[in-house]
Amino acid sequence: GGGSSDKDITSIAFSCDSKHLIACNKSQHLFVYSLSEEKLLQRLQPPPQTPNALYRHFRIVRVMRMDSSEGKVQEHRFGLATLVETARNGWSYLAKVSTENNEYKIVGLVRAIQETVTSCSVSNDGVSVALNTSQGSVVVINTLTMARIREVKNCHHLPGTALCFTSAGDTLVSASMDKSYVLIPVDATIEPEASHGCVQGVVRLLVQMVAVVLIAHLVTYS
């Protein structure tokens, strides 16, 4: 119990202390629920710059960084939300959400891409967030500066469906409805690899497995 929605939920996340559940449901609000009290605490509206945008994804981020002035490690905690304009050829945005003192408010906003965001992934260190789109493009944004650091257009022929960073955070893989995947270095000076067909990869693996079985069979009975 504790809450319900009349629209499809597109994203959920726990707060850093696991006391809150944050949800998006293709509406103009981001919903914050208290798990202990089982009630809705807050509805976060889109920022004034995007009055007609709908919330699509939400992620909680932790970044550990050395503070040069104090000489010690500082922890940054915040949320990231994607917003999508409903108008044709509308923009998708990435918003930084402050979570201090259990109050959620937007403290930063960047135009991500003039396409509809379909998937979102954050690197393990929290420094990079990647978005893929309905037109098969990928955008990478620095979460601390909210600056776009990479954009690769038309990685896929159909909408992107999934993203994942490597453990080091220097490369990500994007997958699509067209059954392809592409490896993309975060460093914009390095060209991404050509897309690979997932079906072809699976077929190749099956052929290799059959070959191993046949060889084992021949060795056993020779």
CSV table of N, CA and C in Angstrom, one decimal, residues 12 16 38 52 54 70-71 79-80 100 111 137 140 192 205 209 212 220:
chain,number,residue,atom,x,y,z
A,12,ILE,N,11.4,4.1,-11.1
A,12,ILE,CA,11.4,4.2,-9.7
A,12,ILE,C,12.8,4.2,-9.1
A,16,CYS,N,18.9,7.8,-1.1
A,16,CYS,CA,20.2,7.3,-0.6
A,16,CYS,C,20.0,6.6,0.8
A,38,GLU,N,4.0,5.5,4.5
A,38,GLU,CA,3.2,5.0,3.4
A,38,GLU,C,2.3,6.1,2.9
A,52,ASN,N,5.7,22.2,-20.2
A,52,ASN,CA,4.8,21.1,-20.8
A,52,ASN,C,5.5,19.8,-20.9
A,54,LEU,N,7.1,16.1,-19.6
A,54,LEU,CA,6.7,15.0,-18.8
A,54,LEU,C,8.0,14.3,-18.2
A,70,GLU,N,40.1,21.5,0.8
A,70,GLU,CA,40.1,20.9,2.1
A,70,GLU,C,41.0,19.7,2.2
A,71,GLY,N,41.3,19.1,1.1
A,71,GLY,CA,42.2,18.0,1.1
A,71,GLY,C,41.6,16.7,1.6
A,79,GLY,N,19.8,13.8,-7.2
A,79,GLY,CA,19.0,13.0,-8.1
A,79,GLY,C,19.1,13.5,-9.6
A,80,LEU,N,18.8,12.7,-10.5
A,80,LEU,CA,18.8,13.1,-11.9
A,80,LEU,C,17.5,12.7,-12.5
A,100,GLU,N,18.6,17.4,-0.4
A,100,GLU,CA,19.0,17.7,0.9
A,100,GLU,C,17.8,18.0,1.8
A,111,ARG,N,19.6,21.1,-21.7
A,111,ARG,CA,18.9,20.5,-22.9
A,111,ARG,C,19.8,19.4,-23.3
A,137,SER,N,19.9,7.7,-31.1
A,137,SER,CA,21.1,8.5,-30.8
A,137,SER,C,21.5,8.3,-29.3
A,140,VAL,N,25.9,11.7,-23.7
A,140,VAL,CA,26.6,11.5,-22.4
A,140,VAL,C,26.8,12.9,-21.8
A,192,PRO,N,33.3,5.8,-31.9
A,192,PRO,CA,32.7,4.6,-31.5
A,192,PRO,C,32.8,3.5,-32.6
A,205,LEU,N,27.7,-17.6,-31.8
A,205,LEU,CA,28.0,-18.3,-30.5
A,205,LEU,C,27.4,-19.7,-30.6
A,209,MET,N,29.4,-23.3,-30.3
A,209,MET,CA,29.0,-24.3,-29.3
A,209,MET,C,28.8,-25.7,-30.0
A,212,VAL,N,32.1,-27.2,-30.9
A,212,VAL,CA,32.8,-27.8,-29.7
A,212,VAL,C,32.2,-29.1,-29.3
A,220,THR,N,35.8,-38.4,-28.2
A,220,THR,CA,35.3,-39.4,-27.3
A,220,THR,C,35.2,-40.8,-28.0
